[in-house]
C-alpha atoms as a printed R data frame, in Angstrom:
    type eleno elety resid chain resno       x       y       z
1   ATOM     1    CA   MET     A     1  -0.033   0.002  -0.002
2   ATOM     2    CA   ALA     A     2   2.866   2.373   0.724
3   ATOM     3    CA   CYS     A     3   4.145   1.863  -2.787
4   ATOM     4    CA   ILE     A     4   0.698   2.774  -4.234
5   ATOM     5    CA   ASN     A     5   0.495   5.879  -2.022
6   ATOM     6    CA   HIS     A     6   3.960   6.889  -3.192
7   ATOM     7    CA   LYS     A     7   2.958   6.390  -6.776
8   ATOM     8    CA   ILE     A     8  -0.197   8.494  -6.354
9   ATOM     9    CA   ARG     A     9   1.711  11.291  -4.583
10  ATOM    10    CA   ASP     A    10   4.312  11.183  -7.365
11  ATOM    11    CA   ILE     A    11   1.648  11.463 -10.015
12  ATOM    12    CA   SER     A    12   0.008  14.259  -8.033
13  ATOM    13    CA   ALA     A    13   3.296  16.171  -7.969
14  ATOM    14    CA   ARG     A    14   3.416  16.050 -11.788
15  ATOM    15    CA   ARG     A    15  -0.260  16.096 -12.628
16  ATOM    16    CA   ASP     A    16   0.219  19.137 -14.862
17  ATOM    17    CA   GLU     A    17   2.360  16.923 -17.056
18  ATOM    18    CA   ALA     A    18  -0.254  14.138 -17.027
19  ATOM    19    CA   ILE     A    19  -3.165  16.486 -17.941
20  ATOM    20    CA   PRO     A    20  -2.447  19.377 -20.367
21  ATOM    21    CA   ARG     A    21  -3.798  22.712 -19.190
22  ATOM    22    CA   SER     A    22  -5.713  23.058 -22.452
23  ATOM    23    CA   MET     A    23  -7.733  20.006 -21.481
24  ATOM    24    CA   SER     A    24  -8.146  20.545 -17.786
25  ATOM    25    CA   GLY     A    25 -11.396  22.432 -18.183
26  ATOM    26    CA   SER     A    26 -13.361  19.541 -19.581
27  ATOM    27    CA   ASN     A    27 -16.505  18.612 -17.667
28  ATOM    28    CA   ASN     A    28 -17.667  15.583 -19.638
29  ATOM    29    CA   ASP     A    29 -18.104  13.432 -16.486
30  ATOM    30    CA   GLN     A    30 -19.102  16.029 -13.920
31  ATOM    31    CA   SER     A    31 -22.011  13.917 -12.853
32  ATOM    32    CA   LEU     A    32 -19.700  11.199 -11.552
33  ATOM    33    CA   TYR     A    33 -17.922  13.583  -9.129
34  ATOM    34    CA   GLN     A    34 -18.821  16.276  -6.601
35  ATOM    35    CA   GLN     A    35 -17.350  19.640  -7.386
36  ATOM    36    CA   GLY     A    36 -15.455  21.304  -4.600
37  ATOM    37    CA   LYS     A    37 -14.884  18.111  -2.625
38  ATOM    38    CA   PRO     A    38 -11.223  17.058  -2.425
39  ATOM    39    CA   LEU     A    39 -10.577  13.562  -3.663
40  ATOM    40    CA   PRO     A    40  -8.629  11.161  -1.436
41  ATOM    41    CA   ARG     A    41  -4.847  11.133  -1.628
42  ATOM    42    CA   ASP     A    42  -4.329   7.684  -0.256
43  ATOM    43    CA   ALA     A    43  -4.872   4.557  -2.305
44  ATOM    44    CA   ASP     A    44  -6.902   2.704   0.287
45  ATOM    45    CA   GLN     A    45  -9.494   5.497   0.229
46  ATOM    46    CA   LEU     A    46 -10.061   5.486  -3.544
47  ATOM    47    CA   ASP     A    47 -13.478   4.195  -4.590
48  ATOM    48    CA   MET     A    48 -13.555   5.031  -8.326
49  ATOM    49    CA   VAL     A    49 -11.029   4.369 -11.079
50  ATOM    50    CA   SER     A    50 -11.748   4.637 -14.786
51  ATOM    51    CA   PHE     A    51  -9.284   3.234 -17.310
52  ATOM    52    CA   ASP     A    52 -11.001   4.546 -20.398
53  ATOM    53    CA   GLU     A    53  -7.801   6.491 -20.955
54  ATOM    54    CA   ASP     A    54  -4.190   6.850 -19.614
55  ATOM    55    CA   VAL     A    55  -3.642   5.574 -16.084
56  ATOM    56    CA   ASP     A    56  -1.424   8.390 -14.987
57  ATOM    57    CA   ALA     A    57  -3.946  10.931 -16.160
58  ATOM    58    CA   VAL     A    58  -6.704   8.978 -14.388
59  ATOM    59    CA   MET     A    59  -4.826   8.907 -11.151
60  ATOM    60    CA   ALA     A    60  -4.034  12.617 -11.502
61  ATOM    61    CA   GLN     A    61  -7.689  13.229 -12.177
62  ATOM    62    CA   LEU     A    62  -8.617  11.461  -8.982
63  ATOM    63    CA   LEU     A    63  -6.458  13.881  -7.067
64  ATOM    64    CA   LYS     A    64  -7.841  17.045  -8.612
65  ATOM    65    CA   ASP     A    65 -10.404  19.214  -6.887
66  ATOM    66    CA   ASP     A    66 -11.932  20.492 -10.106
67  ATOM    67    CA   PRO     A    67 -14.116  18.396 -12.489
68  ATOM    68    CA   PRO     A    68 -12.343  15.545 -14.280
69  ATOM    69    CA   ALA     A    69 -10.349  16.225 -17.366
70  ATOM    70    CA   SER     A    70 -10.335  14.627 -20.741
71  ATOM    71    CA   LEU     A    71  -7.840  11.780 -20.641
72  ATOM    72    CA   PHE     A    72  -5.665   9.602 -22.888
73  ATOM    73    CA   GLN     A    73  -5.657   6.021 -24.000
74  ATOM    74    CA   LEU     A    74  -4.400   3.488 -21.454
75  ATOM    75    CA   PRO     A    75  -1.530   1.293 -22.673
76  ATOM    76    CA   LYS     A    76  -1.855  -1.327 -19.915
77  ATOM    77    CA   LEU     A    77  -3.643  -2.013 -16.618
78  ATOM    78    CA   PRO     A    78  -1.471  -1.653 -13.486
79  ATOM    79    CA   LYS     A    79  -1.433  -4.556 -11.042
80  ATOM    80    CA   ALA     A    80  -1.557  -2.034  -8.170
81  ATOM    81    CA   VAL     A    81  -5.276  -1.518  -8.777
82  ATOM    82    CA   GLY     A    82  -5.845  -4.933  -7.204
83  ATOM    83    CA   GLN     A    83  -4.964  -3.433  -3.807
84  ATOM    84    CA   LEU     A    84  -7.686  -0.764  -4.117
85  ATOM    85    CA   THR     A    85 -10.187  -2.974  -2.351
86  ATOM    86    CA   ARG     A    86 -12.639  -0.140  -1.644
87  ATOM    87    CA   LEU     A    87 -13.260   0.518  -5.309
88  ATOM    88    CA   ARG     A    88 -16.926   0.993  -6.197
89  ATOM    89    CA   TYR     A    89 -16.430   1.873  -9.831
90  ATOM    90    CA   LEU     A    90 -13.989   0.368 -12.304
91  ATOM    91    CA   GLY     A    91 -14.066   1.477 -15.890
92  ATOM    92    CA   LEU     A    92 -12.067  -0.606 -18.344
93  ATOM    93    CA   GLY     A    93 -13.893   0.614 -21.444
94  ATOM    94    CA   SER     A    94 -11.826   1.211 -24.610
95  ATOM    95    CA   THR     A    95  -8.822  -0.566 -23.125
96  ATOM    96    CA   TYR     A    96  -9.452  -3.587 -25.401
97  ATOM    97    CA   LEU     A    97  -8.243  -5.947 -22.702
98  ATOM    98    CA   GLU     A    98  -8.425  -9.622 -23.652
99  ATOM    99    CA   MET     A    99  -9.065 -10.866 -20.146
100 ATOM   100    CA   LEU     A   100  -9.931  -9.529 -16.770
101 ATOM   101    CA   PRO     A   101  -6.900  -9.272 -14.455
102 ATOM   102    CA   VAL     A   102  -6.673 -11.857 -11.744
103 ATOM   103    CA   PHE     A   103  -7.001  -9.160  -9.086
104 ATOM   104    CA   ILE     A   104 -10.703  -8.693  -9.949
105 ATOM   105    CA   ASN     A   105 -11.636 -11.251  -7.322
106 ATOM   106    CA   LYS     A   106 -10.245  -8.910  -4.668
107 ATOM   107    CA   LEU     A   107 -12.519  -5.977  -5.656
108 ATOM   108    CA   LEU     A   108 -15.610  -7.245  -3.885
109 ATOM   109    CA   ASN     A   109 -16.912  -3.734  -3.174
110 ATOM   110    CA   LEU     A   110 -17.403  -2.937  -6.822
111 ATOM   111    CA   GLN     A   111 -20.835  -1.557  -7.668
112 ATOM   112    CA   THR     A   112 -20.135  -0.700 -11.326
113 ATOM   113    CA   LEU     A   113 -17.928  -2.606 -13.752
114 ATOM   114    CA   ASP     A   114 -17.673  -1.180 -17.287
115 ATOM   115    CA   LEU     A   115 -16.219  -3.560 -19.884
116 ATOM   116    CA   LYS     A   116 -17.518  -1.849 -23.019
117 ATOM   117    CA   ARG     A   117 -15.121  -1.990 -25.968
118 ATOM   118    CA   THR     A   118 -12.968  -4.690 -24.443
119 ATOM   119    CA   CYS     A   119 -12.012  -8.021 -26.054
120 ATOM   120    CA   ILE     A   120 -12.861 -10.218 -23.114
121 ATOM   121    CA   ASN     A   121 -14.490 -13.454 -24.244
122 ATOM   122    CA   THR     A   122 -15.132 -15.145 -20.926
123 ATOM   123    CA   LEU     A   123 -15.844 -13.564 -17.564
124 ATOM   124    CA   PRO     A   124 -14.050 -15.184 -14.631
125 ATOM   125    CA   SER     A   125 -16.040 -17.215 -12.134
126 ATOM   126    CA   SER     A   126 -15.160 -14.687  -9.472
127 ATOM   127    CA   ILE     A   127 -17.665 -12.294 -11.063
128 ATOM   128    CA   TRP     A   128 -20.421 -14.212  -9.304
129 ATOM   129    CA   LYS     A   129 -18.900 -13.368  -5.890
130 ATOM   130    CA   MET     A   130 -19.391  -9.616  -6.367
131 ATOM   131    CA   GLN     A   131 -22.465  -9.421  -4.248
132 ATOM   132    CA   LYS     A   132 -22.484  -5.613  -4.304
133 ATOM   133    CA   LEU     A   133 -22.297  -5.329  -8.081
134 ATOM   134    CA   ARG     A   134 -25.220  -3.271  -9.372
135 ATOM   135    CA   HIS     A   135 -24.153  -2.232 -12.926
136 ATOM   136    CA   LEU     A   136 -22.392  -4.461 -15.384
137 ATOM   137    CA   PHE     A   137 -21.684  -3.164 -18.866
138 ATOM   138    CA   LEU     A   138 -20.346  -5.679 -21.353
139 ATOM   139    CA   ASP     A   139 -19.409  -5.750 -25.047
140 ATOM   140    CA   GLU     A   140 -21.672  -8.085 -27.036
141 ATOM   141    CA   SER     A   141 -19.402  -7.725 -30.088
142 ATOM   142    CA   PHE     A   142 -16.674  -9.682 -28.338
143 ATOM   143    CA   ARG     A   143 -18.997 -12.254 -26.773
144 ATOM   144    CA   ASN     A   144 -18.553 -11.436 -23.079
145 ATOM   145    CA   THR     A   145 -19.907 -14.754 -21.812
146 ATOM   146    CA   PHE     A   146 -20.452 -16.076 -18.284
147 ATOM   147    CA   VAL     A   147 -19.242 -19.323 -16.778
148 ATOM   148    CA   PRO     A   148 -21.647 -21.357 -14.534
149 ATOM   149    CA   ARG     A   149 -21.989 -19.880 -11.072
150 ATOM   150    CA   GLN     A   150 -21.361 -21.658  -7.807
151 ATOM   151    CA   GLU     A   151 -24.412 -22.500  -5.730
152 ATOM   152    CA   ASP     A   152 -23.617 -20.013  -2.999
153 ATOM   153    CA   SER     A   153 -23.090 -17.011  -5.257
154 ATOM   154    CA   SER     A   154 -25.326 -14.852  -7.473
155 ATOM   155    CA   LEU     A   155 -25.642 -11.250  -8.568
156 ATOM   156    CA   VAL     A   156 -28.742 -10.530  -6.571
157 ATOM   157    CA   ASP     A   157 -28.329  -6.744  -6.470
158 ATOM   158    CA   LEU     A   158 -27.620  -6.341 -10.193
159 ATOM   159    CA   GLN     A   159 -29.741  -3.504 -11.678
160 ATOM   160    CA   THR     A   160 -28.016  -3.108 -15.042
161 ATOM   161    CA   LEU     A   161 -26.899  -5.952 -17.335
162 ATOM   162    CA   TRP     A   162 -26.064  -4.503 -20.697
163 ATOM   163    CA   GLY     A   163 -24.265  -6.065 -23.649
164 ATOM   164    CA   ALA     A   164 -24.231  -9.677 -22.406
165 ATOM   165    CA   PHE     A   165 -23.802 -12.453 -24.961
166 ATOM   166    CA   ILE     A   166 -25.861 -15.610 -24.708
167 ATOM   167    CA   ASP     A   167 -25.244 -18.811 -26.612
168 ATOM   168    CA   GLU     A   168 -26.419 -22.387 -26.120
169 ATOM   169    CA   ASP     A   169 -24.031 -22.974 -23.277
170 ATOM   170    CA   SER     A   170 -24.571 -19.779 -21.253
171 ATOM   171    CA   PRO     A   171 -25.771 -20.232 -17.660
172 ATOM   172    CA   VAL     A   172 -29.200 -18.669 -17.937
173 ATOM   173    CA   ARG     A   173 -31.409 -21.089 -15.991
174 ATOM   174    CA   ASN     A   174 -30.309 -21.328 -12.319
175 ATOM   175    CA   GLY     A   175 -27.577 -18.799 -13.108
176 ATOM   176    CA   LEU     A   176 -28.202 -15.385 -14.647
177 ATOM   177    CA   ASP     A   177 -31.946 -15.725 -14.023
178 ATOM   178    CA   ALA     A   178 -31.279 -15.402 -10.286
179 ATOM   179    CA   SER     A   179 -30.756 -11.692 -10.825
180 ATOM   180    CA   LEU     A   180 -34.285 -10.427 -10.454
181 ATOM   181    CA   ASN     A   181 -33.780  -6.746  -9.672
182 ATOM   182    CA   ILE     A   182 -32.551  -5.705 -13.102
183 ATOM   183    CA   LYS     A   183 -33.970  -2.467 -14.459
184 ATOM   184    CA   LYS     A   184 -31.893  -2.061 -17.628
185 ATOM   185    CA   TRP     A   185 -31.407  -5.302 -19.514
186 ATOM   186    CA   GLY     A   186 -29.693  -5.893 -22.867
187 ATOM   187    CA   LEU     A   187 -28.788  -9.276 -24.357
188 ATOM   188    CA   LYS     A   188 -27.522 -10.584 -27.648
189 ATOM   189    CA   CYS     A   189 -28.367 -14.248 -28.320
190 ATOM   190    CA   LYS     A   190 -26.591 -16.174 -31.027
191 ATOM   191    CA   ILE     A   191 -25.977 -19.779 -31.867
192 ATOM   192    CA   SER     A   192 -22.305 -20.798 -31.696
193 ATOM   193    CA   VAL     A   193 -22.706 -24.317 -33.233
194 ATOM   194    CA   PRO     A   194 -25.201 -24.858 -36.077
195 ATOM   195    CA   SER     A   195 -26.139 -28.311 -34.853
196 ATOM   196    CA   GLN     A   196 -27.289 -26.845 -31.547
197 ATOM   197    CA   ASN     A   197 -30.511 -25.267 -32.763
198 ATOM   198    CA   ALA     A   198 -32.638 -27.224 -30.313
199 ATOM   199    CA   ALA     A   199 -30.441 -26.241 -27.398
200 ATOM   200    CA   MET     A   200 -30.465 -22.618 -28.412
201 ATOM   201    CA   SER     A   201 -34.281 -22.648 -28.708
202 ATOM   202    CA   SER     A   202 -34.484 -23.979 -25.146
203 ATOM   203    CA   GLN     A   203 -32.073 -21.238 -24.105
204 ATOM   204    CA   LEU     A   204 -34.269 -18.549 -25.686
205 ATOM   205    CA   VAL     A   205 -37.286 -19.942 -23.760
206 ATOM   206    CA   ASP     A   206 -35.268 -19.612 -20.567
207 ATOM   207    CA   VAL     A   207 -34.431 -16.048 -21.498
208 ATOM   208    CA   ALA     A   208 -38.117 -15.330 -22.003
209 ATOM   209    CA   ASN     A   209 -38.994 -16.886 -18.646
210 ATOM   210    CA   TRP     A   210 -36.316 -14.703 -17.028
211 ATOM   211    CA   ILE     A   211 -37.800 -11.546 -18.509
212 ATOM   212    CA   VAL     A   212 -41.199 -12.377 -17.026
213 ATOM   213    CA   LYS     A   213 -39.664 -12.441 -13.562
214 ATOM   214    CA   LEU     A   214 -37.974  -9.011 -13.927
215 ATOM   215    CA   GLU     A   215 -40.716  -6.992 -12.225
216 ATOM   216    CA   HIS     A   216 -38.659  -3.781 -12.056
217 ATOM   217    CA   LEU     A   217 -37.609  -3.767 -15.743
218 ATOM   218    CA   GLN     A   218 -37.546  -0.332 -17.334
219 ATOM   219    CA   SER     A   219 -35.514  -0.934 -20.523
220 ATOM   220    CA   LEU     A   220 -35.393  -4.138 -22.581
221 ATOM   221    CA   ARG     A   221 -33.030  -4.795 -25.541
222 ATOM   222    CA   LEU     A   222 -33.120  -8.336 -26.955
223 ATOM   223    CA   LYS     A   223 -31.500  -9.549 -30.193
224 ATOM   224    CA   SER     A   224 -31.446 -13.021 -31.595
225 ATOM   225    CA   PHE     A   225 -29.307 -14.356 -34.464
226 ATOM   226    CA   ASP     A   226 -28.455 -17.689 -36.074
227 ATOM   227    CA   LYS     A   227 -24.915 -18.885 -36.758
228 ATOM   228    CA   SER     A   228 -24.681 -16.845 -39.981
229 ATOM   229    CA   GLY     A   229 -25.682 -13.644 -38.231
230 ATOM   230    CA   GLN     A   230 -29.243 -13.590 -39.636
231 ATOM   231    CA   PRO     A   231 -32.157 -12.610 -37.322
232 ATOM   232    CA   TRP     A   232 -33.500 -15.683 -35.616
233 ATOM   233    CA   ASP     A   233 -36.274 -16.637 -33.188
234 ATOM   234    CA   LEU     A   234 -37.458 -14.481 -30.287
235 ATOM   235    CA   HIS     A   235 -39.587 -16.052 -27.587
236 ATOM   236    CA   LEU     A   236 -41.525 -13.503 -25.567
237 ATOM   237    CA   GLN     A   237 -44.244 -14.000 -22.993
238 ATOM   238    CA   SER     A   238 -46.721 -11.427 -21.719
239 ATOM   239    CA   MET     A   239 -45.140  -8.416 -20.163
240 ATOM   240    CA   VAL     A   240 -48.291  -6.426 -19.421
241 ATOM   241    CA   GLU     A   241 -47.523  -6.600 -15.735
242 ATOM   242    CA   HIS     A   242 -44.215  -4.749 -16.276
243 ATOM   243    CA   VAL     A   243 -45.628  -1.338 -15.523
244 ATOM   244    CA   ASP     A   244 -42.270   0.314 -15.374
245 ATOM   245    CA   LEU     A   245 -41.148  -0.895 -18.823
246 ATOM   246    CA   SER     A   246 -40.996   2.038 -21.163
247 ATOM   247    CA   ASN     A   247 -38.319   1.172 -23.767
248 ATOM   248    CA   VAL     A   248 -38.337  -2.077 -25.865
249 ATOM   249    CA   TYR     A   249 -35.861  -2.878 -28.678
250 ATOM   250    CA   LEU     A   250 -36.281  -6.251 -30.444
251 ATOM   251    CA   VAL     A   251 -34.313  -7.862 -33.275
252 ATOM   252    CA   GLY     A   252 -35.527 -11.295 -34.377
253 ATOM   253    CA   LYS     A   253 -38.584 -13.242 -35.481
254 ATOM   254    CA   LEU     A   254 -41.347 -13.113 -32.887
255 ATOM   255    CA   LYS     A   255 -42.569 -16.632 -32.099
256 ATOM   256    CA   ASN     A   256 -45.494 -15.031 -30.183
257 ATOM   257    CA   GLN     A   257 -47.268 -13.204 -32.957
258 ATOM   258    CA   HIS     A   258 -49.799 -11.909 -30.499
259 ATOM   259    CA   LEU     A   259 -47.218  -9.261 -29.421
260 ATOM   260    CA   ALA     A   260 -49.851  -6.625 -28.882
261 ATOM   261    CA   SER     A   261 -51.151  -8.478 -25.840
262 ATOM   262    CA   ALA     A   262 -47.651  -9.078 -24.526
263 ATOM   263    CA   LEU     A   263 -46.521  -5.497 -24.276
264 ATOM   264    CA   PRO     A   264 -47.336  -2.999 -21.445
265 ATOM   265    CA   ARG     A   265 -49.316   0.083 -22.151
266 ATOM   266    CA   SER     A   266 -46.587   2.122 -20.511
267 ATOM   267    CA   LEU     A   267 -44.318   1.954 -23.557
268 ATOM   268    CA   ILE     A   268 -42.624   5.196 -24.653
269 ATOM   269    CA   GLU     A   269 -40.219   3.765 -27.247
270 ATOM   270    CA   LEU     A   270 -40.697   0.639 -29.339
271 ATOM   271    CA   THR     A   271 -38.283  -0.640 -32.006
272 ATOM   272    CA   PHE     A   272 -38.448  -3.950 -33.849
273 ATOM   273    CA   SER     A   273 -36.623  -5.545 -36.790
274 ATOM   274    CA   ALA     A   274 -37.157  -8.777 -38.714
275 ATOM   275    CA   SER     A   275 -40.149  -9.502 -36.476
276 ATOM   276    CA   GLY     A   276 -42.170 -11.469 -39.014
277 ATOM   277    CA   LEU     A   277 -45.285  -9.373 -38.228
278 ATOM   278    CA   VAL     A   278 -47.872  -9.082 -40.960
279 ATOM   279    CA   GLU     A   279 -50.424  -6.400 -41.734
280 ATOM   280    CA   ASP     A   280 -53.501  -8.125 -40.361
281 ATOM   281    CA   GLN     A   281 -51.748  -8.636 -36.995
282 ATOM   282    CA   CYS     A   282 -50.757  -5.002 -36.796
283 ATOM   283    CA   LYS     A   283 -54.282  -3.824 -37.433
284 ATOM   284    CA   ARG     A   284 -55.333  -5.556 -34.240
285 ATOM   285    CA   TRP     A   285 -52.788  -3.699 -32.106
286 ATOM   286    CA   PRO     A   286 -54.276  -1.451 -29.426
287 ATOM   287    CA   SER     A   287 -53.248   2.154 -29.030
288 ATOM   288    CA   TYR     A   288 -50.387   2.913 -26.693
289 ATOM   289    CA   PRO     A   289 -51.241   6.242 -25.006
290 ATOM   290    CA   THR     A   290 -47.694   7.033 -23.910
291 ATOM   291    CA   LEU     A   291 -45.891   5.799 -27.017
292 ATOM   292    CA   GLU     A   292 -43.677   8.610 -28.367
293 ATOM   293    CA   SER     A   293 -41.293   6.756 -30.714
294 ATOM   294    CA   LEU     A   294 -41.854   3.822 -33.005
295 ATOM   295    CA   GLY     A   295 -39.007   2.453 -35.118
296 ATOM   296    CA   CYS     A   296 -38.095  -0.524 -37.254
297 ATOM   297    CA   CYS     A   297 -35.332  -1.573 -39.590
298 ATOM   298    CA   PRO     A   298 -37.357  -3.796 -41.894
299 ATOM   299    CA   ASP     A   299 -35.670  -6.289 -44.201
300 ATOM   300    CA   LEU     A   300 -39.011  -7.307 -45.668
301 ATOM   301    CA   SER     A   301 -41.604  -5.217 -47.462
302 ATOM   302    CA   GLN     A   302 -44.312  -6.833 -45.360
303 ATOM   303    CA   GLU     A   303 -42.866  -5.495 -42.183
304 ATOM   304    CA   ARG     A   304 -42.628  -2.051 -43.700
305 ATOM   305    CA   ILE     A   305 -46.367  -2.188 -44.442
306 ATOM   306    CA   CYS     A   306 -46.996  -3.312 -40.896
307 ATOM   307    CA   PHE     A   307 -45.011  -0.436 -39.593
308 ATOM   308    CA   ALA     A   308 -47.081   1.999 -41.660
309 ATOM   309    CA   VAL     A   309 -50.258   0.548 -40.228
310 ATOM   310    CA   LEU     A   310 -48.993   0.941 -36.639
311 ATOM   311    CA   GLU     A   311 -47.778   4.492 -37.377
312 ATOM   312    CA   ASP     A   312 -51.241   5.528 -38.584
313 ATOM   313    CA   PHE     A   313 -53.089   5.023 -35.292
314 ATOM   314    CA   GLN     A   314 -50.382   5.708 -32.672
315 ATOM   315    CA   SER     A   315 -49.911   9.143 -31.158
316 ATOM   316    CA   LEU     A   316 -46.203   9.484 -32.019
317 ATOM   317    CA   LYS     A   317 -43.685  12.262 -31.598
318 ATOM   318    CA   SER     A   318 -41.223  10.507 -33.915
319 ATOM   319    CA   SER     A   319 -40.972   7.386 -36.053
320 ATOM   320    CA   ASN     A   320 -38.379   5.697 -38.205
321 ATOM   321    CA   SER     A   321 -39.216   2.959 -40.716
322 ATOM   322    CA   GLY     A   322 -35.549   2.371 -41.570
323 ATOM   323    CA   SER     A   323 -36.097   3.413 -45.123
């Protein structure tokens, strides 16, 4: 710890070198910090580290009394961070790390872990032990997948799960579906092995069952693709009881063609693509009194017609047919 404190004080002494004066006035992330409140100068007091950019600049930023500055790209992740056991926020976005460092199992006080724009394929089993984790941001493009959890561990306080990748082997049932307090939920489902269509279909049913249990859900983003990357099946059950759900984004063929009866009337934004909906079905949709935005990216002319039908009788502030 003394070495870390020395490193921080050393960076503090040359923080003008780490952050150019021309950039020190940036306030892009003011909401993350309190102005006028001195940040801690000892490593064991730090509770927030973001490695979106250069580590020296980040550490210097943590020591500044003014709003955080724009930073630089991080070349590598320092092992010393593993000793910051009080961390509540760890941002590794844009670092393009290929694996989480081994010290992640020591950061059990983390509430937010940002892994957007990383190249991490598999999350370590220790992720399940982070009982205080509330917000987990992943990168679906690099297939951030979970390993099965141990029986005595689950992410019970998780409120945000965004960018997770689900294939036929992902631990959804008796794993991820134990997280029932999620408000913001975004998954990409894709078959990894073409011969596993049946297993993937079962997985998608488990995903649908999980959604039903998310009583506090506010934002839902669900995409389904086959092995070749073409939109595939979406299994959705009724969500009319999800009174807080206001934003729904769906990519895939709806197996439940009675979607109108499955969506809550509280919707504000609705986007769908490759849904398989036809004109007659859309004519039976009810009006959504709070719907402000309706969008689709249709690959089929039939879906474009359906979109036009919906657009005619909804009270919308904006719409986008993807044309």
